[in-house]
Short mmCIF file of C-alpha atoms and ligand atoms in Angstrom, two decimals:
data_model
loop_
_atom_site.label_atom_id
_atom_site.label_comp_id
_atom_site.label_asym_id
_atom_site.label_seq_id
_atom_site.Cartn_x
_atom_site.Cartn_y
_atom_site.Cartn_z
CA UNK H 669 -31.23 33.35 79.89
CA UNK H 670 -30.71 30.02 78.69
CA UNK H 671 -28.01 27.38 80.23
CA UNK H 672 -27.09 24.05 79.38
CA UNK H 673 -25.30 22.06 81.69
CA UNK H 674 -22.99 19.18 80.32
CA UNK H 675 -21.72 16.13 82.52
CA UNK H 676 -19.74 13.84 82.01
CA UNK H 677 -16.76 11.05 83.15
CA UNK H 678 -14.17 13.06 81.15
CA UNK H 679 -12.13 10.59 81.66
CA UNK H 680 -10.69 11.93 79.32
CA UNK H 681 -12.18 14.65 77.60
CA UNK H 682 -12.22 14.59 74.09
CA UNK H 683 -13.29 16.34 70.93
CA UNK H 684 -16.51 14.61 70.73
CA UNK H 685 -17.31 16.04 73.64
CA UNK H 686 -16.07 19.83 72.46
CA UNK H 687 -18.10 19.65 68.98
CA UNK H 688 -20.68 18.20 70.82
CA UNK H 689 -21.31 21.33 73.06
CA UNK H 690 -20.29 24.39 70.06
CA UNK H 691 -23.16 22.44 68.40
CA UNK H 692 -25.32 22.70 71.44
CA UNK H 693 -25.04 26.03 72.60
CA UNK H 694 -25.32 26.84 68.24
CA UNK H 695 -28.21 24.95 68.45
CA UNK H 696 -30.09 25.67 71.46
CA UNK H 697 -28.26 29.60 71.17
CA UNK H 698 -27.04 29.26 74.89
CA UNK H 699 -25.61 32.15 77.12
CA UNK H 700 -24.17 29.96 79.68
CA UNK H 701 -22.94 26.33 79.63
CA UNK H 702 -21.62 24.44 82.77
CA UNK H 703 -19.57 21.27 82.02
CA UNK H 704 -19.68 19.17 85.05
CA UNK H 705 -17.11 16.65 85.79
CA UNK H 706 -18.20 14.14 87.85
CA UNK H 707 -16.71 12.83 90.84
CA UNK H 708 -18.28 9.54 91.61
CA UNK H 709 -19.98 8.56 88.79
CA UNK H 710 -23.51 6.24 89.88
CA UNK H 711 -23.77 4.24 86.57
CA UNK H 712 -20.30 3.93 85.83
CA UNK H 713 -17.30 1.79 87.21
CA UNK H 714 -13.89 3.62 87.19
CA UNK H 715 -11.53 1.07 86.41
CA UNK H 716 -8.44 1.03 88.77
CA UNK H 717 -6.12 3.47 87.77
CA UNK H 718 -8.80 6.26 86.64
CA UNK H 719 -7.55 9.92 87.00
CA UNK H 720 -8.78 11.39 90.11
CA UNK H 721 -12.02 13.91 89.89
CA UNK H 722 -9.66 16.47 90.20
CA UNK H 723 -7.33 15.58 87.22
CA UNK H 724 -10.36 14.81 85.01
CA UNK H 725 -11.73 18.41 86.25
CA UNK H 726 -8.42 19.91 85.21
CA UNK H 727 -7.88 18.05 81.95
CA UNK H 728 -12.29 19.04 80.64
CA UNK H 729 -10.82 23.13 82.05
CA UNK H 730 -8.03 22.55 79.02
CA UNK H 731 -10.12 21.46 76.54
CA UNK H 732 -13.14 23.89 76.84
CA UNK H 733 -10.70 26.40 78.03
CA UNK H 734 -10.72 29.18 74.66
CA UNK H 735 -14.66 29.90 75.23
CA UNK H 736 -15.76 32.02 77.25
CA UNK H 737 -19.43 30.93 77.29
CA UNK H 738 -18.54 27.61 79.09
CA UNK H 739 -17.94 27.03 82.05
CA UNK H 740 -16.01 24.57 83.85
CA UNK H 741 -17.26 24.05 87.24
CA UNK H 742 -16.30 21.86 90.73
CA UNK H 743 -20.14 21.37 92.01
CA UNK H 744 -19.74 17.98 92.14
CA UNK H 745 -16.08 18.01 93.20
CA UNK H 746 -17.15 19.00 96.11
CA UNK H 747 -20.28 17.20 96.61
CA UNK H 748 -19.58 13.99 99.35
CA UNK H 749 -21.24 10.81 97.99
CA UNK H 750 -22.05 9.80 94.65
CA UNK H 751 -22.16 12.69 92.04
CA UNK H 752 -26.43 12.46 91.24
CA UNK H 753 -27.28 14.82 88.23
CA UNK H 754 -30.40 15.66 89.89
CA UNK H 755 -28.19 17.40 92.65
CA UNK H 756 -25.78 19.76 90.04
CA UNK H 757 -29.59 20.79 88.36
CA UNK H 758 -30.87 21.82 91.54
CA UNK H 759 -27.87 23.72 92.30
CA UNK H 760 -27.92 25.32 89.09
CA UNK H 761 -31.54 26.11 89.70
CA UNK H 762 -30.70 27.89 93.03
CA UNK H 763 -28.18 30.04 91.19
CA UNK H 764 -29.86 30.81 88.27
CA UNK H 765 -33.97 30.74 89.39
CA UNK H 766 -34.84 32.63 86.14
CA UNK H 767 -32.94 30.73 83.88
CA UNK H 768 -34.16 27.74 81.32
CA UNK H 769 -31.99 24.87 81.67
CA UNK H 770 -30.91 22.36 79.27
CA UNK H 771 -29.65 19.17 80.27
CA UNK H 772 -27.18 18.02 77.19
CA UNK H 773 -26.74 14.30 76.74
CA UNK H 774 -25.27 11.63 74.22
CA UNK H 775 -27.72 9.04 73.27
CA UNK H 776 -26.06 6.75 75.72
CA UNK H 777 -27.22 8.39 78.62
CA UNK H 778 -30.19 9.98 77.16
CA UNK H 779 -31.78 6.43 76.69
CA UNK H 780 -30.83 5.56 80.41
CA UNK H 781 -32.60 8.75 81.80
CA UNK H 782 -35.33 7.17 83.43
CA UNK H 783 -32.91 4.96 85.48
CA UNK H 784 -30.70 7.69 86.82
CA UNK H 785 -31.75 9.23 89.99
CA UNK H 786 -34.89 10.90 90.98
CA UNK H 787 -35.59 11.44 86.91
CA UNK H 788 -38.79 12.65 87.50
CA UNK H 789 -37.82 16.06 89.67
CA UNK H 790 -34.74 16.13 87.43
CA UNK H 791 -37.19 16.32 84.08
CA UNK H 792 -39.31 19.75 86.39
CA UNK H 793 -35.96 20.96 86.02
CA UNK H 794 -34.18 20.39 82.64
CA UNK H 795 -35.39 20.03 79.68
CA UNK H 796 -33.17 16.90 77.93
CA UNK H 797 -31.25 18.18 74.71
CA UNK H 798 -29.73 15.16 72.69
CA UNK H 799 -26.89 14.85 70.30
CA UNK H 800 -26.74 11.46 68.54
CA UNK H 801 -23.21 9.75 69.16
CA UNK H 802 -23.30 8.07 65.71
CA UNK H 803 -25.24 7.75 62.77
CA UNK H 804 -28.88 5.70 62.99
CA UNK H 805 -29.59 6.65 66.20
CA UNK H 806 -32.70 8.91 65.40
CA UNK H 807 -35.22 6.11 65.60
CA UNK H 808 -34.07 5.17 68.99
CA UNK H 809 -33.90 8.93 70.40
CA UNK H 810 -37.47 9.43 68.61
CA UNK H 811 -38.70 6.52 70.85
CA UNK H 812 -37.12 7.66 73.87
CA UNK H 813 -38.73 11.50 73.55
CA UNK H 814 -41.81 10.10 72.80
CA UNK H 815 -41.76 7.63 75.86
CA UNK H 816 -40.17 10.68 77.87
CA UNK H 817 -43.60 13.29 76.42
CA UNK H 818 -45.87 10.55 77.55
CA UNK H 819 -44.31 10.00 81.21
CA UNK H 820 -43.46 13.28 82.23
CA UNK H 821 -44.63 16.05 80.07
CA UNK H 822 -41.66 17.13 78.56
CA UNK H 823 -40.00 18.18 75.34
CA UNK H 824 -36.99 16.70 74.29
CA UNK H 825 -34.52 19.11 72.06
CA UNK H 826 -32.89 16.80 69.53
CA UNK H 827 -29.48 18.34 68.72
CA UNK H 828 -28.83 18.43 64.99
CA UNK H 829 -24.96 17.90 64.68
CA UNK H 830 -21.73 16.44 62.60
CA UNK H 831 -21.21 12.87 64.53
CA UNK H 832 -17.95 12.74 65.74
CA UNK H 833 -17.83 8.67 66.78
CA UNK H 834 -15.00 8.84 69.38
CA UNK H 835 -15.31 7.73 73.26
CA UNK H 836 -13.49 7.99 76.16
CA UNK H 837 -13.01 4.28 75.98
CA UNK H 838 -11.83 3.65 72.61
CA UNK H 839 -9.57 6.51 73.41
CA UNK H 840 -8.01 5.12 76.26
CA UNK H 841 -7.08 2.49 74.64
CA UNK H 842 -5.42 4.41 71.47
CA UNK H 843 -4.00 6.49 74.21
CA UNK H 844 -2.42 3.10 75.13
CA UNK H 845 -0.47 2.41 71.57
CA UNK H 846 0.63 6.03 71.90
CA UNK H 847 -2.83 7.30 69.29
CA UNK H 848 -5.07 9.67 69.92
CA UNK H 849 -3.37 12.75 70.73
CA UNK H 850 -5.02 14.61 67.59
CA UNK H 851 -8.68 13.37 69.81
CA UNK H 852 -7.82 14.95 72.19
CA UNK H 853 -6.15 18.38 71.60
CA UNK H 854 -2.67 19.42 72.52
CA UNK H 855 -3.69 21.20 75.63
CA UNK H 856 -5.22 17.63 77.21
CA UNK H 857 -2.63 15.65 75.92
CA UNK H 858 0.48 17.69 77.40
CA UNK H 859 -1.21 16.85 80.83
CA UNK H 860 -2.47 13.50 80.27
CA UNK H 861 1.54 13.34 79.82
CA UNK H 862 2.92 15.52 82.94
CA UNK H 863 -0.02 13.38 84.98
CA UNK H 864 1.31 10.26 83.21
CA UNK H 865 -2.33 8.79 83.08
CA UNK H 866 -3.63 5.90 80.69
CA UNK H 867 0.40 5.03 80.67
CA UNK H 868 0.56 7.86 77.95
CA UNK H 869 4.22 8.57 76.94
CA UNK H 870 5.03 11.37 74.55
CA UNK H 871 5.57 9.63 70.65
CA UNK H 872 9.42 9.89 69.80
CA UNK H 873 8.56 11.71 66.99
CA UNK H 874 6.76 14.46 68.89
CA UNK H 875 9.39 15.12 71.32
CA UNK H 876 12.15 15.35 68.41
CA UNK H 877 9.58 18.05 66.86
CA UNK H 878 9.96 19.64 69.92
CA UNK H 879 13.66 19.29 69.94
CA UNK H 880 14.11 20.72 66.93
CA UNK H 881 11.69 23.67 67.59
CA UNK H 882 13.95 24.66 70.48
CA UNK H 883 16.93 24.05 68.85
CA UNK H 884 17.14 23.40 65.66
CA UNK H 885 21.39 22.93 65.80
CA UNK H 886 20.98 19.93 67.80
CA UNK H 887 18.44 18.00 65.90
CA UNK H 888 21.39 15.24 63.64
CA UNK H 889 22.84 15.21 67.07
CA UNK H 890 20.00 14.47 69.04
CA UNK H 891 18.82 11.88 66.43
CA UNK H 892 22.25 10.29 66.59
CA UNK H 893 22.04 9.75 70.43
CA UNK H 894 18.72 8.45 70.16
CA UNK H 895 19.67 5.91 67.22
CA UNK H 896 22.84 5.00 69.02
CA UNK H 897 20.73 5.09 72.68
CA UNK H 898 18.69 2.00 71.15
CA UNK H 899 21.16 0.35 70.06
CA UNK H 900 22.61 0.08 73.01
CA UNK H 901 19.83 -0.11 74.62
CA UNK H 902 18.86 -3.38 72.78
CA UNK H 903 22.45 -4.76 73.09
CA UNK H 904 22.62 -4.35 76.86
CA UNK H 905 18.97 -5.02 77.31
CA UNK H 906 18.06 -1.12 78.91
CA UNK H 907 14.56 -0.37 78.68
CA UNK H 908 14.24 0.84 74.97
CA UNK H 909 11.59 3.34 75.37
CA UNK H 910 13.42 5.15 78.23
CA UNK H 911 16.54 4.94 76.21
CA UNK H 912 14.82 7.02 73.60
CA UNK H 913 12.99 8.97 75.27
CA UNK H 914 16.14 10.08 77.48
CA UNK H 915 18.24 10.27 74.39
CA UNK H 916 15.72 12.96 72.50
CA UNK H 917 14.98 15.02 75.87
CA UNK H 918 19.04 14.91 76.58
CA UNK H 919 20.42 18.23 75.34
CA UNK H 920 16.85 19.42 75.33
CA UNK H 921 18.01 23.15 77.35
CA UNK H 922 21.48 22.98 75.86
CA UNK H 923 20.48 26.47 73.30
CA UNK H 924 19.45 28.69 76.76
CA UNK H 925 22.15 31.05 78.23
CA UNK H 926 23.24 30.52 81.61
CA UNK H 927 20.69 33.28 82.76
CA UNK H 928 17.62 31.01 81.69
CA UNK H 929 19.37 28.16 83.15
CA UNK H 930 19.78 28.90 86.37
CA UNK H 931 16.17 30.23 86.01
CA UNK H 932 15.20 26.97 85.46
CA UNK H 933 17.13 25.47 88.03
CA UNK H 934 15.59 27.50 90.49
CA UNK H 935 12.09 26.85 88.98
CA UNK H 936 12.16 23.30 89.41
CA UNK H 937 14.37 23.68 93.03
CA UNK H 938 17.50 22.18 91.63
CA UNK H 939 20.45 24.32 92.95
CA UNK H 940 23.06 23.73 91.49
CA UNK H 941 26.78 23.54 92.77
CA UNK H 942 29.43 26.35 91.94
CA UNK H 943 31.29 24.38 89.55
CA UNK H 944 28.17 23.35 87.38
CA UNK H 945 26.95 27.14 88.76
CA UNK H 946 29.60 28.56 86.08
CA UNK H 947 29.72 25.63 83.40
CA UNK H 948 27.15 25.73 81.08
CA UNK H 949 28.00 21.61 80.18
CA UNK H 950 26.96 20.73 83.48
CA UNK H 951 24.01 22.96 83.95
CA UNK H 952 21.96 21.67 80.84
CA UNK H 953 22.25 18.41 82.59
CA UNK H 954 20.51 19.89 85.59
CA UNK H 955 17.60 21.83 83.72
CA UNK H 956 17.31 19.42 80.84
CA UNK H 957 15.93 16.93 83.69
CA UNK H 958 14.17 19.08 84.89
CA UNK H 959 12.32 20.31 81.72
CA UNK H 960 12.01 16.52 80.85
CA UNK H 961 10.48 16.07 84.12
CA UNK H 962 7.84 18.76 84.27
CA UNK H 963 7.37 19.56 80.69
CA UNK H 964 7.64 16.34 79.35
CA UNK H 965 6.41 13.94 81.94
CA UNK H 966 9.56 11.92 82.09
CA UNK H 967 9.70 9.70 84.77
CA UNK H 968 12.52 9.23 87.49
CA UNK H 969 14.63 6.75 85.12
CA UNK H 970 14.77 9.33 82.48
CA UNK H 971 15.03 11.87 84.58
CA UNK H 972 18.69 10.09 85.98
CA UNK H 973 19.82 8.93 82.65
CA UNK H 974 19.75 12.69 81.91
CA UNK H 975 21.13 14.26 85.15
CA UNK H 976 23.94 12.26 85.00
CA UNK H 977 24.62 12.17 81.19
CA UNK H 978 27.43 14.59 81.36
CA UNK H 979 29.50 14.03 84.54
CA UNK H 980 28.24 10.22 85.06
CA UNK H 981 27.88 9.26 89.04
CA UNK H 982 28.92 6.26 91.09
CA UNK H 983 26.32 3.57 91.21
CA UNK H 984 25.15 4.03 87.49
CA UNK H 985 22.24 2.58 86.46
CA UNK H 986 22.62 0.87 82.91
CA UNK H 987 20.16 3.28 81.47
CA UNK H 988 22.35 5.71 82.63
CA UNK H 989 25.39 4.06 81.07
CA UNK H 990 23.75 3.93 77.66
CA UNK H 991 22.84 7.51 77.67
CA UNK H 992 26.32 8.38 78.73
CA UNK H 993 27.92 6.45 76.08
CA UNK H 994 25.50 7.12 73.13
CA UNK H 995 26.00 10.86 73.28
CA UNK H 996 29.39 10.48 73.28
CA UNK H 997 29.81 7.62 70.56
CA UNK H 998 26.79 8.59 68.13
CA UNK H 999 27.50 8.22 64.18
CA UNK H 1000 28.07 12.40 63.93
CA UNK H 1001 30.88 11.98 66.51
CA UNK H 1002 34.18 11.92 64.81
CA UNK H 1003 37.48 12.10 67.22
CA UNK H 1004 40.06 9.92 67.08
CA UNK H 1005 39.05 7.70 70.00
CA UNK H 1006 35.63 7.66 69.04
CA UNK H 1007 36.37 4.38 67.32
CA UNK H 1008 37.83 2.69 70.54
CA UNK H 1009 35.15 3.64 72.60
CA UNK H 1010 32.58 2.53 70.32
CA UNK H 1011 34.66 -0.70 69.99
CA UNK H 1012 34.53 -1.11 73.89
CA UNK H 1013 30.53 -0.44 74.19
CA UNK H 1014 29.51 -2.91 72.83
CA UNK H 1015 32.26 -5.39 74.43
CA UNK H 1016 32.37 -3.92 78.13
CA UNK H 1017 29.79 -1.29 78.78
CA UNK H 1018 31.80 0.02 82.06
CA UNK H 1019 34.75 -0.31 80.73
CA UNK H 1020 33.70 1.86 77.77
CA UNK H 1021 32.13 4.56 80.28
CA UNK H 1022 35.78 4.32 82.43
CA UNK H 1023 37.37 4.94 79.05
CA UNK H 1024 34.82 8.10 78.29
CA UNK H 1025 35.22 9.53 81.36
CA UNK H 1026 39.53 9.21 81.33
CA UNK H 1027 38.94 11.26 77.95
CA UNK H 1028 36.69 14.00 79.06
CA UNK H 1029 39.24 14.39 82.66
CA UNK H 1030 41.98 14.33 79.98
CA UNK H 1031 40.39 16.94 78.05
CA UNK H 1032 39.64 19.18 80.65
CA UNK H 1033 42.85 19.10 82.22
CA UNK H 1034 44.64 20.22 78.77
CA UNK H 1035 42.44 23.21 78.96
CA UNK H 1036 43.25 23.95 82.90
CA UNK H 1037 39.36 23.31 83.79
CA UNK H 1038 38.49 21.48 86.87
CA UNK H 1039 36.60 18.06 86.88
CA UNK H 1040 33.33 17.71 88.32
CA UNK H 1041 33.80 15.22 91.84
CA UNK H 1042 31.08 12.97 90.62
CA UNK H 1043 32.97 11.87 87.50
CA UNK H 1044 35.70 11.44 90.24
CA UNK H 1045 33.50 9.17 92.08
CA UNK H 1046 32.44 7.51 89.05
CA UNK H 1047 35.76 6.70 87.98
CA UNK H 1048 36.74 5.12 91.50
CA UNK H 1049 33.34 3.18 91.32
CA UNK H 1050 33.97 1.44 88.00
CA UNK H 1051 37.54 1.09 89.14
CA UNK H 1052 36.21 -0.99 92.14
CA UNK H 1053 34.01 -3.11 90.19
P1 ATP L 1195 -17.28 6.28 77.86
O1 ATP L 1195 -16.40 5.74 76.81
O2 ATP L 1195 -16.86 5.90 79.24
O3 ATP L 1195 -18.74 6.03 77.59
P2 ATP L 1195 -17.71 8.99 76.97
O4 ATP L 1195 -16.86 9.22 75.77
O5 ATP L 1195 -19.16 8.70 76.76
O6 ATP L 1195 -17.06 7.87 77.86
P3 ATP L 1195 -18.42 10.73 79.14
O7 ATP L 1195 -17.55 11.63 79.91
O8 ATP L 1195 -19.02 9.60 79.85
O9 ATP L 1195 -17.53 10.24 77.91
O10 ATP L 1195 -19.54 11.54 78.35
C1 ATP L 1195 -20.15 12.71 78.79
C2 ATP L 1195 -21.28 13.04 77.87
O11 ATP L 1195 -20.79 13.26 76.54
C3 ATP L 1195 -22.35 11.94 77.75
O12 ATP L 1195 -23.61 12.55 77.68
C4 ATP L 1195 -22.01 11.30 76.42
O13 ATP L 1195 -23.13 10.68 75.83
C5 ATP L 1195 -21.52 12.48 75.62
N1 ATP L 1195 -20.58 12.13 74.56
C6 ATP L 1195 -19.42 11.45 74.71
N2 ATP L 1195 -18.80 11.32 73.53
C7 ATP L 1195 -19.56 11.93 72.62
C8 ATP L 1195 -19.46 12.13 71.20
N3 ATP L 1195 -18.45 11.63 70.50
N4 ATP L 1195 -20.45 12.81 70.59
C9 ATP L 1195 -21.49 13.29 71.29
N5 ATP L 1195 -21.64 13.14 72.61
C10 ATP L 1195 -20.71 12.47 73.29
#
């Protein structure tokens, strides 16, 4: 049996890591491979901020997740100290006496071998099995093998492989301007999202994909809000970002029937009240933050702005506002006040939320339908202010 074991930061995974290994166990035509995140790294400073082992552990099991020859495993999750490769080989060893091991490295590490710990019982072990990380790098892994024969007796396995030039670094730091995603996978990305690490937001025009995949009806509205959510956003100085982000995600549950709603309301432990129990207006609110929360990674302000984007509350926040007010004044509105209000939002933001909320009470009353209390309290609150 042969096994290769593959570790690494992952912080975060990538595809040069993926390619990397199908061209390994190709190569090297391995039964077994055990990727190995690490938890405390000896050569390498996490900068403040880093995932924890057990998110980086989580986000390498998405993106080798659709092979069945890998494995993802927790050895040195659960090792105390810092995570020494010699330690994971002998582990392996114990579990798998009869097998050969291959120890699969990029040239980065495989040129620092000799200073990682205990190199010499980790060579009895593994035999080294290098992939270049970019082009011109034979001469230098030549050298190293040859230095590595002469030392310690053993073979090095140079991979032959498609360079893929892409590190966790350079990622993070795409990840940053909101690039990258494609580097990563879908899987990986969705949860660097949820976990909200390297300050990765979904790209607006991702989450409208997603908007219109649910539901396609809503997609000019949704589009509307979001271009009208900006503008305000930028008039009254919101946060811009949130204000799209909020604005997309809105109405993002408004095509499921009440059944699925109050699914979802249970799912994410939102109960809601009997009114917004029977009004299909008011539940979207409810699961749509919810949804934006867990499947979207939207954080607390977005998570408000949406809540409260149908009934409004008292103490509004002015992200709030602007979500309020941009779904109701957006260019593909057309009712008679529509022009008042959108006179009055961009002259007195509370008074034009005072104003929508009068309409929508007015509204309901025609048709006999009761008003939710917190549009009550909002009322009173912009009253008193
Ligand atoms: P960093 O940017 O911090 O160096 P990294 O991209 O090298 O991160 P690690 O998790 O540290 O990621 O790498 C684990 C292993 O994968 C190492 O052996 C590394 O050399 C190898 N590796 C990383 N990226 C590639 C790549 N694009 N092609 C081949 N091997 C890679």
């Amino acid at each position: 049996m042969k096994i290769g074991i593959f570790g690494g930061t992952f912080n975060p995974p990538h595809l040069g890591h993926y390619r990397a290994v199908l061209a390994a166990i190709a190569a090297l035509g391995l039964d077994l491979l055990y990727v190995v995140p690490t938890k405390a790294p000896p050569h390498k400073a996490l900068l403040h901020g880093t995932p924890n082992p057990e998110a980086r552990y989580r986000m390498a099991e998405l993106l080798f997740a659709n092979d069945a020859r890998i494995v993802v495993t927790d050895l040195e999750l659960r090792r105390s100290g810092l995570s020494y490769t010699v330690d994971t080989a002998e582990a392996i060893r114990a579990m798998h006496p009869d097998a050969k091991l291959y120890l699969l490295l990029g040239t980065d590490m495989f040129l620092t071998l000799e200073q990682w710990h205990r190199p010499e019982e980790l060579l009895q072990i593994v035999t080294p099995a290098v992939f270049a990380r970019a082009e011109g790098q034979e001469e230098a892994i030549g050298q190293q093998a040859d230095r590595l024969r002469a030392r310690y007796g053993v073979e090095t396995v140079l991979i032959d492989h498609v360079v893929f030039e892409v590190s966790s670094t350079e990622l993070r730091e795409a990840l940053l301007r909101r690039q990258g995603a494609e580097l990563v996978g879908d899987a990986v990305y969705g949860e660097i999202v949820r976990g909200r690490y390297y300050e990765v937001r979904h790209a607006p025009e991702w989450l409208m994909a997603q908007v219109a995949l649910r539901n396609p009806k809503r997609v000019a509205h949704t589009a509307g809000t979001a271009e009208e959510a900006v503008r305000l956003a930028k008039y009254w100085g919101a946060d811009v970002d949130q204000a799209r982000e909020a604005a997309i995600l809105h109405d993002i549950t408004k095509g499921l029937d009440q059944a699925e709603q109050l699914r979802l309301c249970e799912k994410y432990g939102m109960m809601p009240d009997d009114l917004e129990r029977e009004n299909q207006k008011l539940l979207h609110a409810i699961t749509g933050a919810g949804e934006a929360r867990a499947v979207f990674g939207a954080g607390d302000a977005v998570f408000d702005a949406i809540l409260y984007h149908t009934t409004g509350r008292a103490d509004m926040t002015l992200l709030e506002k602007v979500i309020y007010l941009a779904d109701y004044i957006e260019p593909n509105r057309a009712f008679p006040e529509v022009h008042r209000l959108r006179e009055l939002a961009y002259m007195d933001l509370d008074a034009a939320v005072l104003y929508g909320l009068e309409l929508t009470a007015q509204e309901l009353s025609a048709k006999g339908r009761a008003i939710h209390p917190r549009s009550h309290e909002a009322v009173e609150w912009l009253y008193r202010r």
